[in-house]
CSV table of C-alpha atoms and ligand atoms in Angstrom, one decimal:
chain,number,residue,atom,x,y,z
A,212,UNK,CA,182.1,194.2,-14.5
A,213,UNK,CA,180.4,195.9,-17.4
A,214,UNK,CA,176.3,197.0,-16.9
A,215,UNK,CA,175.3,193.9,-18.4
A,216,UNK,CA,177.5,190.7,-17.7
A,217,UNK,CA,176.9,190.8,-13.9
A,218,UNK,CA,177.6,187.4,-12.2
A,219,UNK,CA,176.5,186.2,-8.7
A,220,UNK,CA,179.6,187.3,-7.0
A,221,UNK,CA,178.8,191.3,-8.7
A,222,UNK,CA,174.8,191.0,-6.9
A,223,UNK,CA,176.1,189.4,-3.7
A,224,UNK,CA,178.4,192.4,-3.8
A,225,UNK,CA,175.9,194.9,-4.8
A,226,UNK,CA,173.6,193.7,-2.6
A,227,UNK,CA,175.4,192.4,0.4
A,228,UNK,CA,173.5,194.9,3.0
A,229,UNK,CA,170.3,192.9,2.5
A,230,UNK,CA,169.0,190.0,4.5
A,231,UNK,CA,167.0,187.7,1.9
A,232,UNK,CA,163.9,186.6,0.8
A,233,UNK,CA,163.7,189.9,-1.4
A,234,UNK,CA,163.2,191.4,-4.7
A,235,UNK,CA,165.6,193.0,-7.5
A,236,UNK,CA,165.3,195.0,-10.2
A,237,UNK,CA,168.1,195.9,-12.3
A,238,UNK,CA,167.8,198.8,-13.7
A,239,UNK,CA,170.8,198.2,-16.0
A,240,UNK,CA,169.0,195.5,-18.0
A,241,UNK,CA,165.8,197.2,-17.8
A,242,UNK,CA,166.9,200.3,-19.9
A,243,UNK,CA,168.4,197.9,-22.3
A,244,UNK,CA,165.3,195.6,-22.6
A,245,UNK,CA,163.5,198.9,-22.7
A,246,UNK,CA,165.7,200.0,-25.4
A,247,UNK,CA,165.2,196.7,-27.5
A,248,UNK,CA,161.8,197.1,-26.8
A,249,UNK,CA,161.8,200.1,-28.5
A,250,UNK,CA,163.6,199.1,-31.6
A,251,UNK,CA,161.7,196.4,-31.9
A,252,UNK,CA,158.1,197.9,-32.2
A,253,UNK,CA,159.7,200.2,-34.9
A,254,UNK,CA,157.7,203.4,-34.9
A,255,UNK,CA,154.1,201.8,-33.3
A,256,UNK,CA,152.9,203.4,-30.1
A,257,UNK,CA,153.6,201.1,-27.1
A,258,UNK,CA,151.1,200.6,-24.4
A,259,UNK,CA,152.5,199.3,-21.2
A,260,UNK,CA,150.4,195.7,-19.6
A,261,UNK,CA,150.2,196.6,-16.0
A,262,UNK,CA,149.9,192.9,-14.9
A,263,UNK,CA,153.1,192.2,-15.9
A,264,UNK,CA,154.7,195.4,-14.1
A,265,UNK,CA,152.4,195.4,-10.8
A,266,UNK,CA,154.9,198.6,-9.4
A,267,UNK,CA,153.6,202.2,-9.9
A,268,UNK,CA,157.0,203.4,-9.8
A,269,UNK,CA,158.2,201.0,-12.4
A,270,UNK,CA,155.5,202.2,-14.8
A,271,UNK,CA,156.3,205.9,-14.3
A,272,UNK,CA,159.9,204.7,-14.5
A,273,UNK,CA,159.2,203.5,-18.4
A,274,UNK,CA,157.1,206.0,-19.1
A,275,UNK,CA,159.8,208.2,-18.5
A,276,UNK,CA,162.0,206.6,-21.1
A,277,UNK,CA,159.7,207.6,-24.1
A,278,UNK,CA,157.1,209.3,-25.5
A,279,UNK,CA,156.0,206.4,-27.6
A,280,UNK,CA,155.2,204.3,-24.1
A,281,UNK,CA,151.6,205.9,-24.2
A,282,UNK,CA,148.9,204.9,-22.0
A,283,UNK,CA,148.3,201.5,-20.2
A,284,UNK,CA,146.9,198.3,-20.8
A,285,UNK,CA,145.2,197.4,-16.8
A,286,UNK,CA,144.0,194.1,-15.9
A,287,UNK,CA,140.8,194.8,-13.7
A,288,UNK,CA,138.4,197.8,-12.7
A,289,UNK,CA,139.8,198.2,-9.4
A,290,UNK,CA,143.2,198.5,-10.4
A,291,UNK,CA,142.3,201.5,-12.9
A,292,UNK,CA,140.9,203.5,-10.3
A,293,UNK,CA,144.2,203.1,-8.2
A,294,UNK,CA,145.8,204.0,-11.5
A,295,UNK,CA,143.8,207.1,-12.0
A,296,UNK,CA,144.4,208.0,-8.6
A,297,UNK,CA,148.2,207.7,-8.9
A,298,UNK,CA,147.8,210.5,-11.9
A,299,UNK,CA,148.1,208.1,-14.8
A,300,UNK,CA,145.6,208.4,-18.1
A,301,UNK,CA,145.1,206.9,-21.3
A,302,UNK,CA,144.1,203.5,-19.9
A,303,UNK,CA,142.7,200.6,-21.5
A,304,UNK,CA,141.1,197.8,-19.4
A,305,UNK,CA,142.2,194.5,-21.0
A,306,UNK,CA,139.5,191.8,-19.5
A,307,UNK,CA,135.9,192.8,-19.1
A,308,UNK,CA,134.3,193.9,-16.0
A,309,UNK,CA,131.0,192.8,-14.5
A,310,UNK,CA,131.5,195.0,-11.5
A,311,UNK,CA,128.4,197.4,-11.6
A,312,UNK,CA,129.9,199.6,-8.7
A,313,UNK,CA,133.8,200.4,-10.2
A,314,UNK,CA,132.2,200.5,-13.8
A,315,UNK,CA,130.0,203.5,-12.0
A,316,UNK,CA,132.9,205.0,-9.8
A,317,UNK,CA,135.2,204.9,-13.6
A,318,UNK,CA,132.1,206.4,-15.3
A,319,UNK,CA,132.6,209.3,-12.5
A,320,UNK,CA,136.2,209.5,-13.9
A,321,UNK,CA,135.4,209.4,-17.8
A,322,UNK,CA,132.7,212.0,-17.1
A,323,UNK,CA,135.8,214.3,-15.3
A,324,UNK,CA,137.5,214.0,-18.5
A,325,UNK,CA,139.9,210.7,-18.0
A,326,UNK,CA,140.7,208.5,-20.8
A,327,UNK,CA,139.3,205.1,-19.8
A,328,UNK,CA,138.3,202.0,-22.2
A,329,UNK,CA,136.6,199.2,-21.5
A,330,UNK,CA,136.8,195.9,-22.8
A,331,UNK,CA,133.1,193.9,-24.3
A,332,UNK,CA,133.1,191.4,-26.4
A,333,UNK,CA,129.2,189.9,-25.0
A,334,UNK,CA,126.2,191.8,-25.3
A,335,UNK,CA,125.7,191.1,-21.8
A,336,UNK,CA,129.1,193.2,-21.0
A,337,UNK,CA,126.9,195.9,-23.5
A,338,UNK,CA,124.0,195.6,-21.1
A,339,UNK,CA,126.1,196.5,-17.8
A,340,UNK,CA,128.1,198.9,-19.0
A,341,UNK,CA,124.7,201.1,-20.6
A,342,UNK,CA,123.2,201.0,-17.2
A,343,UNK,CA,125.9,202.5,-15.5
A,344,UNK,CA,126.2,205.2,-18.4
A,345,UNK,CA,122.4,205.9,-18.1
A,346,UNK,CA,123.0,206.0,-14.4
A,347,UNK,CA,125.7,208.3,-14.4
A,348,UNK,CA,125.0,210.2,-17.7
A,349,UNK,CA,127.8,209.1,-19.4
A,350,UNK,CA,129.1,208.0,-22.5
A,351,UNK,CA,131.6,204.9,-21.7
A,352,UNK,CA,134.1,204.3,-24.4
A,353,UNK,CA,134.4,200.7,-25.1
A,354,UNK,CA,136.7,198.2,-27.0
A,355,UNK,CA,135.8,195.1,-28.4
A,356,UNK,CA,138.2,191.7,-28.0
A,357,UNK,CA,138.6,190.2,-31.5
A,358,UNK,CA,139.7,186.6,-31.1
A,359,UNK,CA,142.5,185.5,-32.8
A,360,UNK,CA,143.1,182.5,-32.1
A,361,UNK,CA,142.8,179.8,-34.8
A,362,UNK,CA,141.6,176.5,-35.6
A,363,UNK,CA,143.3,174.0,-37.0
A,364,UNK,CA,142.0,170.4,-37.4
A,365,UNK,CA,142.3,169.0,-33.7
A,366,UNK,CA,143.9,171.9,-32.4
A,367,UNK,CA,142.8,175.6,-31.0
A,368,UNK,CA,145.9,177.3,-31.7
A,369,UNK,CA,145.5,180.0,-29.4
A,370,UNK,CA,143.4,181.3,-26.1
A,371,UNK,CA,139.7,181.1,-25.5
A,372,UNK,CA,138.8,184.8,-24.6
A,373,UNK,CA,136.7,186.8,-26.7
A,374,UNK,CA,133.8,185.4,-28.6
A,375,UNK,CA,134.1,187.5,-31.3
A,376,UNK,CA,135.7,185.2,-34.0
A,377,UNK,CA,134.2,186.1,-37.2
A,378,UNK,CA,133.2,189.6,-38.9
A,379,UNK,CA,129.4,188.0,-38.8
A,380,UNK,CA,130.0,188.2,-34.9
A,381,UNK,CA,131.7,191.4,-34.8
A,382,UNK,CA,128.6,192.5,-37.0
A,383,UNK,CA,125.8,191.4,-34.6
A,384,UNK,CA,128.1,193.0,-31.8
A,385,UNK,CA,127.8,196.2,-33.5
A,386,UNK,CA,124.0,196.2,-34.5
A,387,UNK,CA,123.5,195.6,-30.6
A,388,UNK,CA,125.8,198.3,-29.7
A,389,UNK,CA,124.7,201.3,-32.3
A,390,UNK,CA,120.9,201.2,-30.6
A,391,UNK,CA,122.7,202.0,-27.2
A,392,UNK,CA,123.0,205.7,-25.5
A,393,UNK,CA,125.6,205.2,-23.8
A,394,UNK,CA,128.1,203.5,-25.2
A,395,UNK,CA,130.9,204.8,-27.5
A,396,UNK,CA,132.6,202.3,-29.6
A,397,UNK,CA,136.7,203.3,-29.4
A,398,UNK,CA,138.1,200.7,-30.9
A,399,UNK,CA,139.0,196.9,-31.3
A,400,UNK,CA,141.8,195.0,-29.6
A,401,UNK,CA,143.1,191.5,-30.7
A,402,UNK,CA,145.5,189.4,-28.6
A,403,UNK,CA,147.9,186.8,-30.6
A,404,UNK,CA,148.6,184.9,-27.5
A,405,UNK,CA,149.9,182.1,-29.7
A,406,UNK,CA,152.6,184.0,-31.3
A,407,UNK,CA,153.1,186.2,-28.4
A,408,UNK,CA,152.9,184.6,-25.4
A,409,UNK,CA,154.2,181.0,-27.0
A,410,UNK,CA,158.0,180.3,-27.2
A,411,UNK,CA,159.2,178.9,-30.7
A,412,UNK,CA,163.1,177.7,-29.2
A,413,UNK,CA,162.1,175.8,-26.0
A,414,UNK,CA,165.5,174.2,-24.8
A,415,UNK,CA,164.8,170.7,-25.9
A,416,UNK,CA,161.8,171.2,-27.6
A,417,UNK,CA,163.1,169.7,-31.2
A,418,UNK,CA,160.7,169.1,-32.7
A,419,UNK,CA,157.8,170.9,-30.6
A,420,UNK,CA,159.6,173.9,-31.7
A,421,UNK,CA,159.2,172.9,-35.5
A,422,UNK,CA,155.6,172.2,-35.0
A,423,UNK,CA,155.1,175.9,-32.9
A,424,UNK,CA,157.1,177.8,-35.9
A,425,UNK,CA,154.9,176.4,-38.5
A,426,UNK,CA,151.7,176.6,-36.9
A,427,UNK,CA,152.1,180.1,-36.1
A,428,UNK,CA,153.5,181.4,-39.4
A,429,UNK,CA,149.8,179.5,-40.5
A,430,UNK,CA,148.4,181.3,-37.6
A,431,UNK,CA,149.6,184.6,-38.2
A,432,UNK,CA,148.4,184.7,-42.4
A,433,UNK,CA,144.7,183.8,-40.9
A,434,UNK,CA,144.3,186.2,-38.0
A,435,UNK,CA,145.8,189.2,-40.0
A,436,UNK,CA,143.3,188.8,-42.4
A,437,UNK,CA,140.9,188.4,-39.4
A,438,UNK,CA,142.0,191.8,-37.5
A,439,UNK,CA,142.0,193.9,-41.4
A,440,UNK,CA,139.5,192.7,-42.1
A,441,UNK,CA,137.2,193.5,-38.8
A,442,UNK,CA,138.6,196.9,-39.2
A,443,UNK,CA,137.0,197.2,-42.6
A,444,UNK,CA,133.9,196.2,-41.5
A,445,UNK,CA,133.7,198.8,-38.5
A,446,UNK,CA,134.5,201.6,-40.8
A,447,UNK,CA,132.1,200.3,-43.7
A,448,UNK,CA,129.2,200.0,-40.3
A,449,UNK,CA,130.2,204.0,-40.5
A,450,UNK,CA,131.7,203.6,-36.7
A,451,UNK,CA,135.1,206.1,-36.3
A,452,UNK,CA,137.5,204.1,-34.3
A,453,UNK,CA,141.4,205.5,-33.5
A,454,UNK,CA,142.4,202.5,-31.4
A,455,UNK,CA,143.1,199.4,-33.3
A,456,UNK,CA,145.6,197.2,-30.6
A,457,UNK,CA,147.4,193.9,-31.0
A,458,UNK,CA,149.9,192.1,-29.8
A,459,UNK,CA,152.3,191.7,-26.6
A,460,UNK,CA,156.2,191.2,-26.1
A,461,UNK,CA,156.5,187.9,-28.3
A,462,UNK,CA,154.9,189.3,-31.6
A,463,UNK,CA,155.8,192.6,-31.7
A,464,UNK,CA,158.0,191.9,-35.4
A,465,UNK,CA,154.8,190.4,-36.9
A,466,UNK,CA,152.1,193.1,-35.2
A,467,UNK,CA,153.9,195.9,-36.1
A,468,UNK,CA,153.7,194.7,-40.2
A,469,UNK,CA,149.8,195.3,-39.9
A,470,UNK,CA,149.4,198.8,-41.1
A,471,UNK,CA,146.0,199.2,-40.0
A,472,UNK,CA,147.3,198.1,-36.2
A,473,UNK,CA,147.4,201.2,-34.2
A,474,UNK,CA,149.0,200.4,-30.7
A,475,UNK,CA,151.1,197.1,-29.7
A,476,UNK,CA,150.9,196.5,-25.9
A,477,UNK,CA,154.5,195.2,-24.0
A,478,UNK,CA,154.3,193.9,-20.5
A,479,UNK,CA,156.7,191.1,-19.4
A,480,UNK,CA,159.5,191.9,-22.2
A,481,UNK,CA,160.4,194.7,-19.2
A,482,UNK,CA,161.4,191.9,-16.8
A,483,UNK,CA,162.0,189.4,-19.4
A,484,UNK,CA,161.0,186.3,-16.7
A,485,UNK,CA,161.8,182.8,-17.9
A,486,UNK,CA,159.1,182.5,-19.9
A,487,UNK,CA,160.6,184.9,-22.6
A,488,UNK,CA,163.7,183.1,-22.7
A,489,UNK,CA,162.3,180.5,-25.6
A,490,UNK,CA,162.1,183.4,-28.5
A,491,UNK,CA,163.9,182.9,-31.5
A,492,UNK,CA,163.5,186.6,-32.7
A,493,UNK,CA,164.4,188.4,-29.5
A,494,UNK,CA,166.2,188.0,-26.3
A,495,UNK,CA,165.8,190.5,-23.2
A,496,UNK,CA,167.8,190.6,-20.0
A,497,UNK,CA,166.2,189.2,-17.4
A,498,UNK,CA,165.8,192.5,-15.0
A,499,UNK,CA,163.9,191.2,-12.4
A,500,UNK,CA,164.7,187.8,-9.8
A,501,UNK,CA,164.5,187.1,-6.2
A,502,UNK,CA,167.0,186.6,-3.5
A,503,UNK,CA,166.6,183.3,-0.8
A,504,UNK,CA,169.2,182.4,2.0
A,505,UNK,CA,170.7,179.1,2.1
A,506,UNK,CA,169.5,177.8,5.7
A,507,UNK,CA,170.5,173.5,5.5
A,508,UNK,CA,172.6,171.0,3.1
A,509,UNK,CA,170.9,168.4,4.2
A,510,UNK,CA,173.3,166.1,2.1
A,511,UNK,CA,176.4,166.5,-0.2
A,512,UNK,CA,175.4,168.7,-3.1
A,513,UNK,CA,172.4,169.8,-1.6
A,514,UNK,CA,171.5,172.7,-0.4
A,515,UNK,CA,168.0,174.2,1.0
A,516,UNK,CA,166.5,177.4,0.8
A,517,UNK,CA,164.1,179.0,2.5
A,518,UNK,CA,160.6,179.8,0.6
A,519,UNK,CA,160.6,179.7,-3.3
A,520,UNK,CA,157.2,178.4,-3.7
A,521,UNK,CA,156.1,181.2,-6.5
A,522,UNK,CA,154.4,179.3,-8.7
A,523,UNK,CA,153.2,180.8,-11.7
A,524,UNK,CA,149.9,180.8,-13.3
A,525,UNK,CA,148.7,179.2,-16.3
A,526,UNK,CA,149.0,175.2,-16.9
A,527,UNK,CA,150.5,173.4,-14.6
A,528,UNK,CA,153.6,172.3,-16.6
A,529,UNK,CA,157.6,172.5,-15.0
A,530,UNK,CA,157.8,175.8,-17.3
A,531,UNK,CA,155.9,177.4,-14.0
A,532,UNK,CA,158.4,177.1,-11.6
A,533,UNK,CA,161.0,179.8,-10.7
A,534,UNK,CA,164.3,178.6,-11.8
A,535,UNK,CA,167.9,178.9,-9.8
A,536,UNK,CA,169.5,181.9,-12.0
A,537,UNK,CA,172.8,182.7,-10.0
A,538,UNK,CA,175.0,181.2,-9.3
A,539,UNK,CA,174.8,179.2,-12.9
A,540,UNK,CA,174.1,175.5,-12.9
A,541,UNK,CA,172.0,175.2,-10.1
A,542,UNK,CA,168.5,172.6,-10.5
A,543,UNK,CA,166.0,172.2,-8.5
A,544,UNK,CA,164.7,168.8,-8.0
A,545,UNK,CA,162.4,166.5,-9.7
A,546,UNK,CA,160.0,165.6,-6.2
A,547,UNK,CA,160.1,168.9,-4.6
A,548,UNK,CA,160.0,171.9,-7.1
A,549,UNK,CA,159.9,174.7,-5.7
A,550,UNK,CA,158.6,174.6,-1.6
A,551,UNK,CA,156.2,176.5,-0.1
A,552,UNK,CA,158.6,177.1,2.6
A,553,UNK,CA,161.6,175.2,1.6
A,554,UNK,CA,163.3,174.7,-1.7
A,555,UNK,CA,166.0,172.1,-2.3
A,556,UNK,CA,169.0,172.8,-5.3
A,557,UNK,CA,171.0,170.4,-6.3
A,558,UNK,CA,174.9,172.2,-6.5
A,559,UNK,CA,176.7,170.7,-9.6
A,560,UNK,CA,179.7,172.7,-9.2
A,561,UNK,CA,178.9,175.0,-7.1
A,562,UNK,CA,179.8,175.2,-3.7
A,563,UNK,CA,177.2,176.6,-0.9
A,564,UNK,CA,177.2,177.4,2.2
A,565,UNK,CA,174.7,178.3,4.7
A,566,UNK,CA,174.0,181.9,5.1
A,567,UNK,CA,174.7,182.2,1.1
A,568,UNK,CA,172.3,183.7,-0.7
A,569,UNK,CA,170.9,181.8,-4.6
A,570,UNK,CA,169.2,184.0,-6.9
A,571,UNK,CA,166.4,183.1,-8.4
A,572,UNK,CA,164.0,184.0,-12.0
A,573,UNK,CA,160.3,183.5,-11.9
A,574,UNK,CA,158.3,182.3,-14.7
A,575,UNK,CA,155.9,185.3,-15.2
A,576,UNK,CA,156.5,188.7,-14.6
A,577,UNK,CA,154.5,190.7,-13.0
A,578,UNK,CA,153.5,187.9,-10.6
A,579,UNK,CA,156.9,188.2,-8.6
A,580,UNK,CA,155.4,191.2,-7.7
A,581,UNK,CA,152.8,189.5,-5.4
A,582,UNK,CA,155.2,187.8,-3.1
A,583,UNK,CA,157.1,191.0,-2.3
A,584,UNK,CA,156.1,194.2,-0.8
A,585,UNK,CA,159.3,195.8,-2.5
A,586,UNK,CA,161.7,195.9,-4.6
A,587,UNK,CA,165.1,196.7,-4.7
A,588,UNK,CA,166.7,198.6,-7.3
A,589,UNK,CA,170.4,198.5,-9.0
A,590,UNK,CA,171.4,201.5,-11.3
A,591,UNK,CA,175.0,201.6,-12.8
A,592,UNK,CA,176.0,198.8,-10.8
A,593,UNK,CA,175.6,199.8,-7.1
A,594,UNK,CA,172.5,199.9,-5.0
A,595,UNK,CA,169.9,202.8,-6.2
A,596,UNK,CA,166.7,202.7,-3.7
A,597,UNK,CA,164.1,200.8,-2.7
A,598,UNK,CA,160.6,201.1,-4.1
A,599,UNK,CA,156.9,199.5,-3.2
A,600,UNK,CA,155.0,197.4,-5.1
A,601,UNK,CA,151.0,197.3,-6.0
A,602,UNK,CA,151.3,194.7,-2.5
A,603,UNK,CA,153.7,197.1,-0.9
A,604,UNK,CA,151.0,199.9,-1.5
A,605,UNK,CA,148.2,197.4,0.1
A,606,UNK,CA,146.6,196.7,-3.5
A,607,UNK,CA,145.6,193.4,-4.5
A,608,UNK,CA,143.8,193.2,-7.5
A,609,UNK,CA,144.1,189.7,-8.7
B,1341,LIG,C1,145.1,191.4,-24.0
B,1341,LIG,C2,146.6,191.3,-23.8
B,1341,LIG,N1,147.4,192.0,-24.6
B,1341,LIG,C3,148.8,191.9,-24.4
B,1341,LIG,C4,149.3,191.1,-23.6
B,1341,LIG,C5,150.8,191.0,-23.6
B,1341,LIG,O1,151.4,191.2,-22.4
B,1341,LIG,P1,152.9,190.7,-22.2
B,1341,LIG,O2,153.8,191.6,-23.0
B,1341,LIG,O3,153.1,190.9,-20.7
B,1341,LIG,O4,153.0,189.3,-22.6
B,1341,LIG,C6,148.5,190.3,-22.8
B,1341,LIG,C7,149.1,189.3,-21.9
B,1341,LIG,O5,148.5,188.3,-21.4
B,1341,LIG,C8,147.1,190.4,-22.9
B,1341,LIG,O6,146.3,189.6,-22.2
């Protein structure tokens, strides 16, 4: 078996000394993924989304790959104090807070000389976070969310996030912020989610996939215009920004063309989960799947698991459900899904029995990460170690 063809009889072999439901990384595909990853931003600083990581020891693990991995992108307050406290820096909070107390306990941080952003795009968010800088005597650096999403006639191509969608906004923003003590503006992030969080090759999608291609290449032309154009007018307001970030693993060959675009963040192209499978311009390995035991074949060419329930977030279409990696050719079925406790496959050719172990993918990245206190790790092929996750180190952020 080479590093990265392995099959289900090369992970049952690997990882025969385990009793499943557990979690794998291979550390194989994840230093080619990282690799890709790499290439693929071109010379752009990375920084790494936490949410779709949710394992200190895999983030130190990719930052120790390259130098152009710098800082994080965290998903809440709490979770960037347990950063801090693990001895990382350069950390940009992606989602806004309203959490008086860990803004003030970060402000402690920030004033000891850690690199910590926070994300506004309200005056209200404004209003918080200047208390707690008056409070604590401190300057808090902040980012605004540019939204990118765009509107076509019937459609909002895109997320609803930040309510900063026009440089008028973005203007008013600023003449709010500029009266404020205790506020520094660091920069301006804008999140493409429907370029790079949206699949244009869905298996089957015909001709869902046309209409996804062409709104996005529409997309793109109008919110690259946007984001230039909102850096302009934060220069021309005479603010001094150095962080301008966009993107995530699904856009990275269209963010990087933006000259004016600073960092790109890359969270789930580490684990590659299902989800990233539907790319036409990329494809990762998928790193990161679960193990469950066979435990009943309650007819001929079925077979039941035990657990597999791990749903995924966002809307609630088939794409959330885990899917049966190894062995290949494996469904689920139609009434059941996933179980919260048991999961039914139907075999095709496969043959099962109980005690086997079935491999599985989940949807989302970093969310595999809340259903396991662990995971295991392959490296060259053979068993490596066994590290925690955020669960495994009691955190639970969100
Ligand atoms: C603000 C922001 N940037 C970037 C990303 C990209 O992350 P990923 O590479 O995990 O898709 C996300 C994901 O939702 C995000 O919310």
């Amino acid at each position: 078996m080479g590093f990265l063809n392995k099959n289900y009889k090369d992970y049952q072999s690997i990882l025969k000394n385990f009793n499943p439901p557990y979690a794998v990384v291979d550390l194989d595909y994840l230093d080619k993924n990282i690799e890709d990853i790499l290439k693929r931003a071109g010379n752009t600083k990375i920084r790494i989304a936490s949410k779709s990581i949710r394992s200190i020891n895999i983030l130190k693990y990719i930052f120790s790959k390259s130098r152009q991995f710098q800082g994080i992108m965290s998903f809440t307050t709490a979770e960037t104090l347990f950063l801090i406290e693990q001895g990382f820096n350069d950390i940009l909070i992606g989602y806004p807070s309203v959490n008086e107390i860990e803004i003030s306990l970060l402000a402690d941080k920030i004033n000891e000389g850690k690199d910590i952003v926070l994300m506004v795009d309200k005056a209200k968010h404004l209003e918080i976070i200047e208390r707690v800088g008056a409070s604590k005597n401190c300057k808090i650096p902040v980012c605004i969310d540019i939204d990118m999403s765009s509107k076509f006639p019937g459609i909002h191509f895109g997320v609803m996030r930040s309510s900063i969608n026009s440089t008028q906004k973005l203007k008013e923003l600023l003449k709010k912020l500029s009266i404020l003590n205790h506020i520094k503006l660091k920069g301006i992030m804008g999140y493409e989610a429907q370029v790079a969080g949206l699949g244009d090759n869905v298996t089957g999608g015909g001709l869902k996939n046309t209409a996804i291609k062409f709104l996005q290449k529409k997309s793109i032309v109008e919110f690259t215009k946007r984001r230039k154009e909102c850096v302009e007018l934060i220069k021309n307001e005479g603010f001094d920004i150095d962080l301008v970030n966009g993107g995530g693993t699904g856009s990275l060959e269209t963010t990087i063309q933006e000259n004016w675009v600073t960092e790109v963040t890359v969270g789930s192209g580490f684990f590659s989960p299902t989800l990233f499978d539907y790319y036409t311009a990329f494809k990762h390995q998928p790193s990161a799947f679960f193990a469950l035991p066979v435990v009943r074949a309650p007819e001929n060419g079925i077979v039941t698991c035990l657990g597999g329930g791990y749903l995924a977030s966002g809307s609630a279409d088939k794409l959330r459900l885990p899917q049966p990696y190894l062995p290949e050719g494996l469904k689920l079925t139609t009434n059941e899904g996933a179980g919260e406790v048991q999961t039914p496959l139907i075999l095709g050719n496969n043959k099962l029995n109980i005690g086997d172990v079935v491999f599985f993918r989940h949807t989302k990245a970093g969310e595999l990460c809340e259903r396991f206190n662990e995971l295991i790790l392959i490296k060259d092929n053979k068993y490596h170690s066994t590290i925690n996750t955020y669960r495994g180190d009691n955190q639970c952020f969100l």
